[in-house]
Amino acid sequence: MSSSSGFRFLHLIRPFMAILPEVEKADRTVPFREKVLWTAITLFLFLVCCQIPLYGIKSSNSSDPFYWMRVILASNRGTLMELGIGPIVTSGLVMQLLAGSKIIEVDNSSKEDHKLFQGAQKLFGMLITIGQATAYVFAGLYGDVKTLGTGNAFLIILQLFFAGIVVILLDELLQNGYGLGSGISLFIATNICENIIWSALSPTTYNSGRGTEFEGALIALVHMMVTRTDKVRALKEALYRQNLPNVMNLGATVIVFAVVIYFQGFRVDLPVKQRNQRGRVFSYPIKLFYTSNIPIILQTALVSNLYFLSQLLYNRYPSNIFVSLLGRWETPEGAGRGARPAPVGGFAYYVSPPRSFTEIATDPIHTVAYIAFVLGSCAFFSKTWIEISGQSPKDVAKQLADQNMVLVGHRETTMRSYLERYIPTAAAFGGLCIGALSVTADFMGAIGSGTGILLSVTIIYSYYETWQKETEKGQGFAPGGAARLF
C-alpha cells in the first residue's frame, strides 16, 4: 500500500490511541539508582502476580498446552500470570513481520508512525490476550464451562485481560526510560534463573520406588551419598537419574552458560571519529550476536503458539487428518498421574527437541528436521529483524551521520556499503550460532531448555553491559550495538 493512496493501515489505530493505556516517556534523565529501584519494583509486582491464583477456577486434569514454553514465556499456570509475556511477544512478532514484509507501511523516520506502530502492537497484544484467555476457558483448562458457570468464565477472562495489561505497562515503564532494559527480558531471565535454582536446590521430596529422593540435584547428591550404603551406585544415580533433575543436567547448564558468555565477546570493532575533527578515535562494535536474543524470542513465540493451537485442536478433533498433520499428542508410556502429553507426530513433533539420545538414534529424521528448523528460523528472524528494527546498514549509517560521526577512512557516502560487509553477515551468522547453541544445550540436557539458557545468559549479559555503560557514562562513545545508539 503506497502512501500516495492517502490511506494507510496505521491510520486505523488513531481512534484507539486515546483509550490505550500508556506510560509517558521520561522527560528527564533518570538517575541510575532510581532506574534500579523502578526495575526492582517492576520485578516485585510481576512475582506477586505469579503467586496470586485466578478466582473462580476449578481443579482440572486437562493437559497444559503451554507447559513446554512456560519458563520462557514467564508464565505460571493457574495464576494471574497464566499467559505471561506470550501475547505481547506474539503481537510484536506479527507486527514486525508485517512491517518487514511491507504488508503495512511504516515510516521509521516519522515520530507519528512510530507511536502509531507501538499503539498497534499494544492493541493487538490486548486482543491476543482476550483471544487466548477465551480459548483457555472454553477448552476446559480451568474446569468444564458448564461447571464454572457464565459468571465465573467471564470473570476468569477479565482477570487474565487485566493481568495482560499490567504486563504491557510494566514492560513499557522500563522501556520508556524509568528502568533498565525491558520488562520482557527481565521477566524471562527471572523465570529461567528461578527454575535453574529450584532444580538445583529444591527440598521437595518424591518416592519413585527407590526410596525418598529430593527434587534438587545438589541436595539429592548429598542425600544419596550420606544415606545409601553403595556409594558408587548412589553417585551414578545422582549423576544420571531420569525422572528428576540430575547433576549432569546441572553441569550441562553451567557449560552452556560459560560457552554463551565466551561467544558474547566475539565482535569486530570499526573505528569511528567526529566529522571534520582530528583527535580521539572511538570503536563501533559489530557483535557476533548482533541482534542479541531477538531471534530465539521470536522463534519461541512461533513454536509456543503452534504447540498451543496444535494441542487444543488435537484434544477436540483427534481423528481429523489436517489436525494430525499439524501435530499428534500422547502421554508417554509409564508416566504417572499428572504427566504431560508430548508431540509424537505431525509438524509439532518435528519442531520439538528430541527427548533423549535414544530418540536421536532411533529417529534421525526428527533430529535433522529439528536442527534445520531451529537454525533456519533463527537465521531468518535475525536477518529480518535488522531491517525492521533500525539496525540495518542504512539505518546505522544514518544514525552515525546524525551524530556527526564517520568511519575512519570513509566518507559519509561510502559508509553504508562498508557496513553492508559486516552487519548482514553478523546478523545471519549470529542467529545461526544462537540456534546451534540452543540445539546443543537441548541435546546435552541443560535445565530449562537450550532456548531458556540462551535467553537468560544474553539478558543477564545485557544488564551487565547496561550497568557498565551507566558507570562509565560521560567517558566517550561506547555503544553496545546499533540499537544502543540512542
Coordinates of C-alpha atoms in Angstrom, one line a residue:
M1 CA 0.0 0.0 0.0
S2 CA 1.6 3.2 -1.0
S3 CA 1.5 6.5 0.8
S4 CA 0.1 8.2 -2.3
S5 CA -3.2 6.3 -1.9
G6 CA -4.0 8.7 1.1
F7 CA -4.9 5.8 3.4
R8 CA -2.6 3.6 5.4
F9 CA -3.2 0.7 7.9
L10 CA -1.7 2.7 10.8
H11 CA -4.4 5.3 10.4
L12 CA -6.9 2.8 11.7
I13 CA -5.2 2.9 15.0
R14 CA -5.6 6.6 15.6
P15 CA -9.1 6.4 17.1
F16 CA -7.8 3.9 19.7
M17 CA -4.8 5.8 20.8
A18 CA -6.8 8.0 23.2
I19 CA -8.1 4.9 25.2
L20 CA -5.0 2.7 25.1
P21 CA -3.2 2.6 28.5
E22 CA 0.2 4.3 28.3
V23 CA 3.2 5.1 30.3
E24 CA 4.7 8.5 29.3
K25 CA 8.3 8.6 28.4
A26 CA 10.7 10.0 31.0
D27 CA 11.0 13.8 30.4
R28 CA 14.3 13.9 32.3
T29 CA 17.4 11.8 32.7
V30 CA 16.6 9.2 35.4
P31 CA 19.5 8.5 37.8
F32 CA 20.9 5.0 37.7
R33 CA 19.9 4.3 41.3
E34 CA 16.3 5.3 40.6
K35 CA 16.3 3.1 37.5
V36 CA 17.4 0.1 39.7
L37 CA 14.7 0.9 42.1
W38 CA 11.9 1.0 39.5
T39 CA 13.3 -2.2 37.9
A40 CA 13.2 -3.9 41.4
I41 CA 9.6 -2.6 41.9
T42 CA 8.6 -3.9 38.5
L43 CA 10.1 -7.3 39.2
F44 CA 8.4 -7.5 42.6
L45 CA 4.9 -6.7 41.1
F46 CA 5.5 -9.4 38.5
L47 CA 6.5 -12.0 41.1
V48 CA 3.4 -11.1 43.2
C49 CA 1.1 -11.6 40.2
C50 CA 2.8 -15.0 39.6
Q51 CA 1.6 -16.2 43.0
I52 CA -2.0 -14.8 43.0
P53 CA -4.3 -17.6 41.9
L54 CA -7.1 -16.9 39.5
Y55 CA -10.5 -16.6 41.2
G56 CA -13.2 -18.9 40.1
I57 CA -11.2 -21.8 38.5
K58 CA -12.0 -25.4 39.3
S59 CA -9.4 -28.2 39.5
S60 CA -8.9 -29.9 36.2
N61 CA -7.0 -32.9 35.0
S62 CA -6.6 -31.4 31.5
S63 CA -3.2 -31.1 29.9
D64 CA -1.2 -27.9 29.9
P65 CA -0.7 -26.8 26.2
F66 CA 1.9 -24.2 27.3
Y67 CA 3.9 -26.4 29.6
W68 CA 6.8 -26.7 27.2
M69 CA 7.1 -22.9 26.9
R70 CA 6.1 -21.7 30.4
V71 CA 9.6 -21.0 31.6
I72 CA 10.5 -19.0 28.5
L73 CA 7.2 -17.1 28.4
A74 CA 7.4 -16.2 32.1
S75 CA 4.0 -17.7 32.8
N76 CA 2.7 -19.6 35.8
R77 CA -0.4 -21.9 35.5
G78 CA -3.5 -21.1 37.5
T79 CA -2.3 -17.5 38.4
L80 CA -2.7 -14.0 37.1
M81 CA 0.4 -14.6 35.0
E82 CA -1.2 -17.6 33.2
L83 CA -0.4 -16.1 29.8
G84 CA 2.9 -14.4 30.9
I85 CA 4.5 -12.4 28.1
G86 CA 3.1 -14.6 25.4
P87 CA 0.5 -12.1 24.0
I88 CA 2.9 -9.1 23.9
V89 CA 5.7 -11.1 22.3
T90 CA 3.3 -12.6 19.7
S91 CA 1.9 -9.2 18.9
G92 CA 5.4 -7.8 18.4
L93 CA 6.3 -10.8 16.2
V94 CA 3.3 -10.4 13.9
M95 CA 3.5 -6.6 13.6
Q96 CA 7.3 -6.6 13.0
L97 CA 6.9 -9.3 10.3
L98 CA 4.0 -7.3 8.7
A99 CA 6.2 -4.2 8.7
G100 CA 9.3 -6.0 7.5
S101 CA 7.4 -7.6 4.6
K102 CA 5.9 -4.2 3.6
I103 CA 2.4 -5.5 4.0
I104 CA 1.8 -2.5 6.2
E105 CA 3.8 0.8 5.6
V106 CA 5.7 2.2 8.5
D107 CA 7.9 5.3 8.1
N108 CA 10.6 4.8 10.8
S109 CA 11.7 8.4 10.5
S110 CA 8.2 9.7 11.4
K111 CA 7.5 10.1 15.1
E112 CA 3.8 9.8 14.5
D113 CA 4.2 6.5 12.6
H114 CA 6.5 5.2 15.4
K115 CA 3.9 6.0 18.0
L116 CA 1.0 4.5 15.9
F117 CA 3.0 1.4 15.3
Q118 CA 3.7 0.9 19.1
G119 CA 0.0 1.6 19.7
A120 CA -0.9 -1.1 17.1
Q121 CA 1.4 -3.6 18.9
K122 CA -0.3 -2.8 22.2
L123 CA -3.8 -3.1 20.8
F124 CA -3.0 -6.3 19.0
G125 CA -1.4 -7.7 22.2
M126 CA -4.6 -6.9 24.2
L127 CA -6.8 -8.6 21.5
I128 CA -4.5 -11.7 21.6
T129 CA -4.8 -11.7 25.5
I130 CA -8.6 -11.8 25.2
G131 CA -8.4 -14.5 22.5
Q132 CA -6.1 -16.7 24.4
A133 CA -7.9 -16.2 27.7
T134 CA -11.2 -17.2 26.0
A135 CA -9.6 -20.2 24.3
Y136 CA -8.2 -21.4 27.7
V137 CA -11.6 -21.1 29.4
F138 CA -13.7 -22.8 26.7
A139 CA -11.0 -25.5 26.2
G140 CA -11.7 -26.6 29.8
L141 CA -8.3 -25.8 31.2
Y142 CA -10.0 -24.4 34.4
G143 CA -12.8 -27.0 34.5
D144 CA -15.8 -27.7 32.4
V145 CA -17.5 -24.4 31.3
K146 CA -20.9 -25.7 32.5
T147 CA -19.4 -26.3 35.9
L148 CA -17.8 -22.9 36.0
G149 CA -20.9 -21.0 35.0
T150 CA -21.1 -18.0 32.8
G151 CA -20.2 -15.6 35.6
N152 CA -17.0 -17.4 36.6
A153 CA -16.0 -17.9 33.0
F154 CA -16.3 -14.2 32.2
L155 CA -14.5 -13.3 35.5
I156 CA -11.5 -15.5 34.6
I157 CA -11.2 -13.9 31.2
L158 CA -11.4 -10.5 32.8
Q159 CA -8.7 -11.3 35.3
L160 CA -6.4 -12.6 32.5
F161 CA -7.1 -9.5 30.4
F162 CA -6.2 -7.0 33.1
A163 CA -3.1 -9.1 34.1
G164 CA -2.1 -8.8 30.4
I165 CA -2.5 -5.0 30.5
V166 CA -0.3 -5.0 33.7
V167 CA 2.5 -6.9 31.8
I168 CA 2.3 -4.4 28.9
L169 CA 2.5 -1.4 31.2
L170 CA 5.4 -2.8 33.3
D171 CA 7.3 -3.5 30.1
E172 CA 6.6 0.0 28.8
L173 CA 7.6 1.5 32.2
L174 CA 11.1 0.1 31.9
Q175 CA 11.5 0.8 28.1
N176 CA 10.4 4.4 28.5
G177 CA 13.5 5.3 30.5
Y178 CA 12.4 4.7 34.1
G179 CA 14.1 1.3 34.4
L180 CA 16.8 -0.9 33.0
G181 CA 16.3 -3.0 29.8
S182 CA 12.8 -4.2 29.1
G183 CA 10.1 -5.9 31.2
I184 CA 10.0 -8.9 28.8
S185 CA 13.7 -9.6 29.2
L186 CA 13.6 -9.1 33.0
F187 CA 10.6 -11.5 33.4
I188 CA 12.2 -14.1 31.2
A189 CA 15.6 -14.1 32.9
T190 CA 13.9 -14.2 36.4
N191 CA 11.7 -17.1 35.5
I192 CA 14.6 -19.1 33.9
C193 CA 17.0 -18.4 36.8
E194 CA 14.3 -19.3 39.3
N195 CA 13.8 -22.6 37.5
I196 CA 17.5 -23.5 37.5
I197 CA 18.0 -22.6 41.2
W198 CA 14.9 -24.7 42.1
S199 CA 16.1 -27.6 40.0
A200 CA 19.5 -27.5 41.9
L201 CA 18.3 -26.8 45.4
S202 CA 14.6 -27.8 45.7
P203 CA 13.8 -29.5 49.0
T204 CA 10.7 -31.2 47.6
T205 CA 10.7 -35.0 48.1
Y206 CA 9.4 -37.8 45.9
N207 CA 9.2 -41.5 46.3
S208 CA 10.0 -43.2 43.0
G209 CA 10.2 -46.7 44.3
R210 CA 13.9 -46.5 45.2
G211 CA 13.3 -44.6 48.4
T212 CA 12.8 -40.9 49.1
E213 CA 14.5 -38.6 46.7
F214 CA 14.9 -34.8 46.7
E215 CA 14.0 -32.9 43.6
G216 CA 17.0 -30.6 43.8
A217 CA 20.0 -32.2 42.0
L218 CA 22.6 -31.0 44.5
I219 CA 20.5 -31.8 47.6
A220 CA 19.8 -35.2 46.1
L221 CA 23.5 -35.8 45.5
V222 CA 24.4 -35.1 49.2
H223 CA 21.4 -37.0 50.5
M224 CA 22.2 -40.1 48.4
M225 CA 25.9 -40.1 49.3
V226 CA 25.1 -39.8 53.0
T227 CA 22.2 -42.3 53.2
R228 CA 23.0 -45.0 50.6
T229 CA 25.4 -47.8 51.5
D230 CA 26.5 -48.4 47.9
K231 CA 28.3 -45.0 47.3
V232 CA 29.2 -45.8 43.7
R233 CA 25.6 -46.6 42.7
A234 CA 24.4 -43.6 44.7
L235 CA 26.8 -41.3 42.8
K236 CA 25.8 -42.8 39.4
E237 CA 22.1 -42.4 40.3
A238 CA 22.6 -38.7 41.3
L239 CA 24.5 -38.1 38.1
Y240 CA 22.2 -39.8 35.6
R241 CA 18.7 -40.2 37.2
Q242 CA 16.0 -39.8 34.5
N243 CA 12.8 -38.8 36.4
L244 CA 14.2 -35.7 38.2
P245 CA 16.9 -33.1 37.6
N246 CA 20.4 -34.7 37.9
V247 CA 23.9 -33.4 38.4
M248 CA 24.8 -33.9 34.7
N249 CA 21.9 -31.6 33.7
L250 CA 23.2 -29.0 36.1
G251 CA 26.8 -29.4 34.7
A252 CA 25.5 -29.1 31.2
T253 CA 23.7 -25.9 32.2
V254 CA 26.9 -24.4 33.6
I255 CA 28.9 -25.4 30.5
V256 CA 26.3 -23.7 28.2
F257 CA 26.4 -20.6 30.4
A258 CA 30.2 -20.4 30.0
V259 CA 30.1 -21.0 26.2
V260 CA 27.5 -18.4 25.6
I261 CA 29.3 -15.8 27.7
Y262 CA 32.5 -16.6 25.7
F263 CA 30.7 -16.1 22.4
Q264 CA 29.4 -12.7 23.6
G265 CA 32.9 -11.4 23.3
F266 CA 33.2 -12.1 19.6
R267 CA 33.0 -8.8 17.7
V268 CA 34.5 -6.6 15.0
D269 CA 35.5 -3.1 16.1
L270 CA 35.1 -0.4 13.4
P271 CA 36.9 2.8 14.0
V272 CA 34.8 6.0 14.1
K273 CA 35.5 9.6 14.7
Q274 CA 33.9 13.0 14.8
R275 CA 33.5 14.5 11.3
N276 CA 36.0 17.2 10.3
Q277 CA 37.8 16.8 13.6
R278 CA 41.1 15.3 14.4
G279 CA 41.7 13.6 17.7
R280 CA 40.2 10.6 19.5
V281 CA 39.1 7.6 17.6
F282 CA 36.2 5.6 19.0
S283 CA 35.3 2.0 18.3
Y284 CA 31.9 0.9 17.0
P285 CA 31.5 -2.8 17.8
I286 CA 29.6 -5.2 15.4
K287 CA 28.9 -8.2 17.7
L288 CA 28.5 -11.8 16.6
F289 CA 25.2 -11.8 18.5
Y290 CA 24.3 -8.6 16.6
T291 CA 20.5 -8.9 17.3
S292 CA 21.1 -10.3 20.8
N293 CA 18.3 -12.7 21.9
I294 CA 15.6 -11.4 19.5
P295 CA 15.8 -14.5 17.1
I296 CA 15.3 -17.0 19.8
I297 CA 12.5 -15.0 21.4
L298 CA 10.7 -14.8 18.1
Q299 CA 11.3 -18.5 17.4
T300 CA 10.0 -19.3 20.8
A301 CA 6.8 -17.3 20.3
L302 CA 6.2 -19.0 17.0
V303 CA 6.7 -22.5 18.4
S304 CA 4.7 -21.8 21.6
N305 CA 1.7 -20.6 19.6
L306 CA 2.0 -23.7 17.3
Y307 CA 2.0 -26.0 20.4
F308 CA -1.0 -24.3 21.9
L309 CA -3.1 -24.4 18.7
S310 CA -2.0 -28.0 17.9
Q311 CA -2.8 -29.5 21.3
L312 CA -6.0 -27.6 21.5
L313 CA -7.2 -28.9 18.2
Y314 CA -6.0 -32.4 18.7
N315 CA -7.9 -32.6 22.1
R316 CA -11.1 -31.6 20.2
Y317 CA -10.6 -33.4 16.8
P318 CA -8.1 -36.2 17.2
S319 CA -9.4 -38.1 14.1
N320 CA -9.1 -35.1 11.7
I321 CA -6.3 -35.7 9.2
F322 CA -5.4 -32.0 9.0
V323 CA -5.2 -31.6 12.7
S324 CA -3.0 -34.8 12.9
L325 CA -0.7 -33.3 10.3
L326 CA -0.3 -30.2 12.5
G327 CA 0.5 -32.4 15.5
R328 CA -0.4 -35.6 17.4
W329 CA -0.1 -35.6 21.2
E330 CA 0.2 -38.5 23.6
T331 CA 1.1 -39.1 27.2
P332 CA 4.4 -41.0 27.5
E333 CA 4.0 -44.7 28.4
G334 CA 4.7 -45.5 32.1
A335 CA 4.2 -41.9 33.1
G336 CA 2.4 -41.3 36.3
R337 CA -0.6 -39.2 37.2
G338 CA -0.4 -35.6 36.0
A339 CA 2.0 -36.5 33.3
R340 CA 2.1 -34.0 30.4
P341 CA 1.3 -35.0 26.8
A342 CA 4.2 -34.7 24.3
P343 CA 4.1 -34.3 20.5
V344 CA 4.5 -37.7 18.8
G345 CA 3.7 -36.9 15.2
G346 CA 2.9 -34.1 12.7
F347 CA 4.7 -30.8 12.3
A348 CA 4.7 -30.1 16.1
Y349 CA 6.7 -33.2 16.6
Y350 CA 9.4 -32.4 14.1
V351 CA 10.0 -28.9 15.5
S352 CA 10.3 -30.2 19.1
P353 CA 13.6 -31.3 20.5
P354 CA 14.4 -35.0 20.9
R355 CA 13.8 -36.1 24.5
S356 CA 16.8 -38.5 24.8
F357 CA 19.9 -39.8 23.0
T358 CA 17.9 -43.0 22.2
E359 CA 15.3 -40.9 20.3
I360 CA 18.1 -39.2 18.4
A361 CA 19.5 -42.6 17.3
T362 CA 16.2 -44.2 16.5
D363 CA 14.6 -41.2 14.7
P364 CA 17.4 -39.3 12.9
I365 CA 14.8 -37.6 10.6
H366 CA 13.2 -35.9 13.6
T367 CA 16.7 -34.8 14.8
V368 CA 17.7 -33.4 11.4
A369 CA 14.3 -31.6 11.0
Y370 CA 14.5 -30.1 14.4
I371 CA 18.1 -28.8 13.8
A372 CA 17.2 -27.4 10.4
F373 CA 14.1 -25.7 11.7
V374 CA 15.9 -24.0 14.7
L375 CA 18.9 -22.9 12.7
G376 CA 16.9 -21.7 9.7
S377 CA 14.3 -19.8 11.7
C378 CA 16.9 -18.1 14.0
A379 CA 18.9 -17.0 11.0
F380 CA 15.8 -15.8 9.2
F381 CA 14.4 -13.9 12.2
S382 CA 17.9 -12.3 12.9
K383 CA 18.4 -11.1 9.3
T384 CA 14.8 -9.9 9.1
W385 CA 15.0 -8.1 12.4
I386 CA 17.8 -5.8 11.4
E387 CA 15.6 -4.4 8.5
I388 CA 12.6 -3.7 10.7
S389 CA 14.2 -2.5 13.9
G390 CA 16.5 0.3 12.7
Q391 CA 19.7 -1.9 12.8
S392 CA 20.3 -2.3 9.1
P393 CA 23.5 -0.8 7.4
K394 CA 21.4 2.0 6.0
D395 CA 20.0 2.9 9.5
V396 CA 23.3 2.6 11.2
A397 CA 25.0 4.9 8.6
K398 CA 22.2 7.4 9.1
Q399 CA 22.5 7.3 12.9
L400 CA 26.3 7.8 12.8
A401 CA 25.8 10.7 10.4
D402 CA 23.1 12.3 12.6
Q403 CA 25.7 12.2 15.5
N404 CA 28.2 13.9 13.2
M405 CA 30.4 10.8 13.1
V406 CA 32.1 8.9 10.2
L407 CA 34.0 5.7 9.8
V408 CA 37.7 6.3 9.7
G409 CA 38.9 6.3 6.1
H410 CA 35.5 6.6 4.6
R411 CA 33.2 9.4 3.6
E412 CA 29.6 9.7 4.6
T413 CA 28.5 8.4 1.1
T414 CA 30.6 5.2 1.4
M415 CA 29.7 4.2 5.0
R416 CA 26.6 2.2 4.1
S417 CA 28.4 0.0 1.6
Y418 CA 31.2 -0.6 4.1
L419 CA 28.7 -1.5 6.9
E420 CA 27.0 -3.9 4.5
R421 CA 30.1 -6.1 4.6
Y422 CA 29.6 -6.8 8.3
I423 CA 26.1 -6.2 9.6
P424 CA 24.0 -8.6 7.4
T425 CA 26.7 -11.3 7.9
A426 CA 26.9 -10.8 11.7
A427 CA 23.0 -10.9 11.9
A428 CA 22.6 -14.1 9.9
F429 CA 25.6 -16.0 11.2
G430 CA 24.9 -14.8 14.8
G431 CA 21.3 -16.1 14.5
L432 CA 22.7 -19.4 13.2
C433 CA 25.1 -19.6 16.2
I434 CA 22.3 -18.9 18.6
G435 CA 20.2 -21.6 17.1
A436 CA 23.2 -24.1 17.2
L437 CA 23.9 -23.3 20.8
S438 CA 20.2 -23.8 21.6
V439 CA 20.2 -27.2 19.9
T440 CA 23.4 -28.3 21.6
A441 CA 22.0 -27.3 25.0
D442 CA 18.9 -29.3 24.4
F443 CA 20.9 -32.4 23.4
M444 CA 23.1 -32.0 26.5
G445 CA 20.0 -31.9 28.7
A446 CA 20.6 -28.4 30.2
I447 CA 18.0 -27.4 32.7
G448 CA 15.3 -25.0 31.4
S449 CA 15.9 -26.0 27.7
G450 CA 18.6 -24.6 25.4
T451 CA 16.4 -21.7 24.4
G452 CA 15.9 -20.8 28.1
I453 CA 19.6 -20.9 28.9
L454 CA 20.5 -18.7 25.9
L455 CA 17.8 -16.2 26.8
S456 CA 18.9 -15.9 30.4
V457 CA 22.6 -15.6 29.6
T458 CA 22.1 -12.9 26.9
I459 CA 19.7 -11.0 29.1
I460 CA 22.0 -11.1 32.1
Y461 CA 24.9 -10.1 30.0
S462 CA 23.0 -7.2 28.5
Y463 CA 22.2 -6.0 32.1
Y464 CA 25.9 -6.2 32.9
E465 CA 26.6 -4.1 29.8
T466 CA 24.0 -1.6 30.9
W467 CA 25.5 -1.4 34.3
Q468 CA 28.9 -0.9 32.8
K469 CA 27.7 1.7 30.5
E470 CA 26.0 3.6 33.3
T471 CA 29.1 3.6 35.4
E472 CA 31.2 4.9 32.5
K473 CA 28.7 7.5 31.4
G474 CA 30.2 10.6 30.0
Q475 CA 33.5 9.0 29.2
G476 CA 33.0 8.8 25.4
F477 CA 31.1 7.0 22.7
A478 CA 30.7 3.3 23.7
P479 CA 27.6 1.9 22.1
G480 CA 26.8 -1.8 22.6
G481 CA 25.4 -2.2 19.1
A482 CA 23.3 -0.4 16.5
A483 CA 20.2 -0.4 18.7
R484 CA 22.1 1.2 21.6
L485 CA 23.0 4.5 19.8
F486 CA 20.1 6.2 21.4

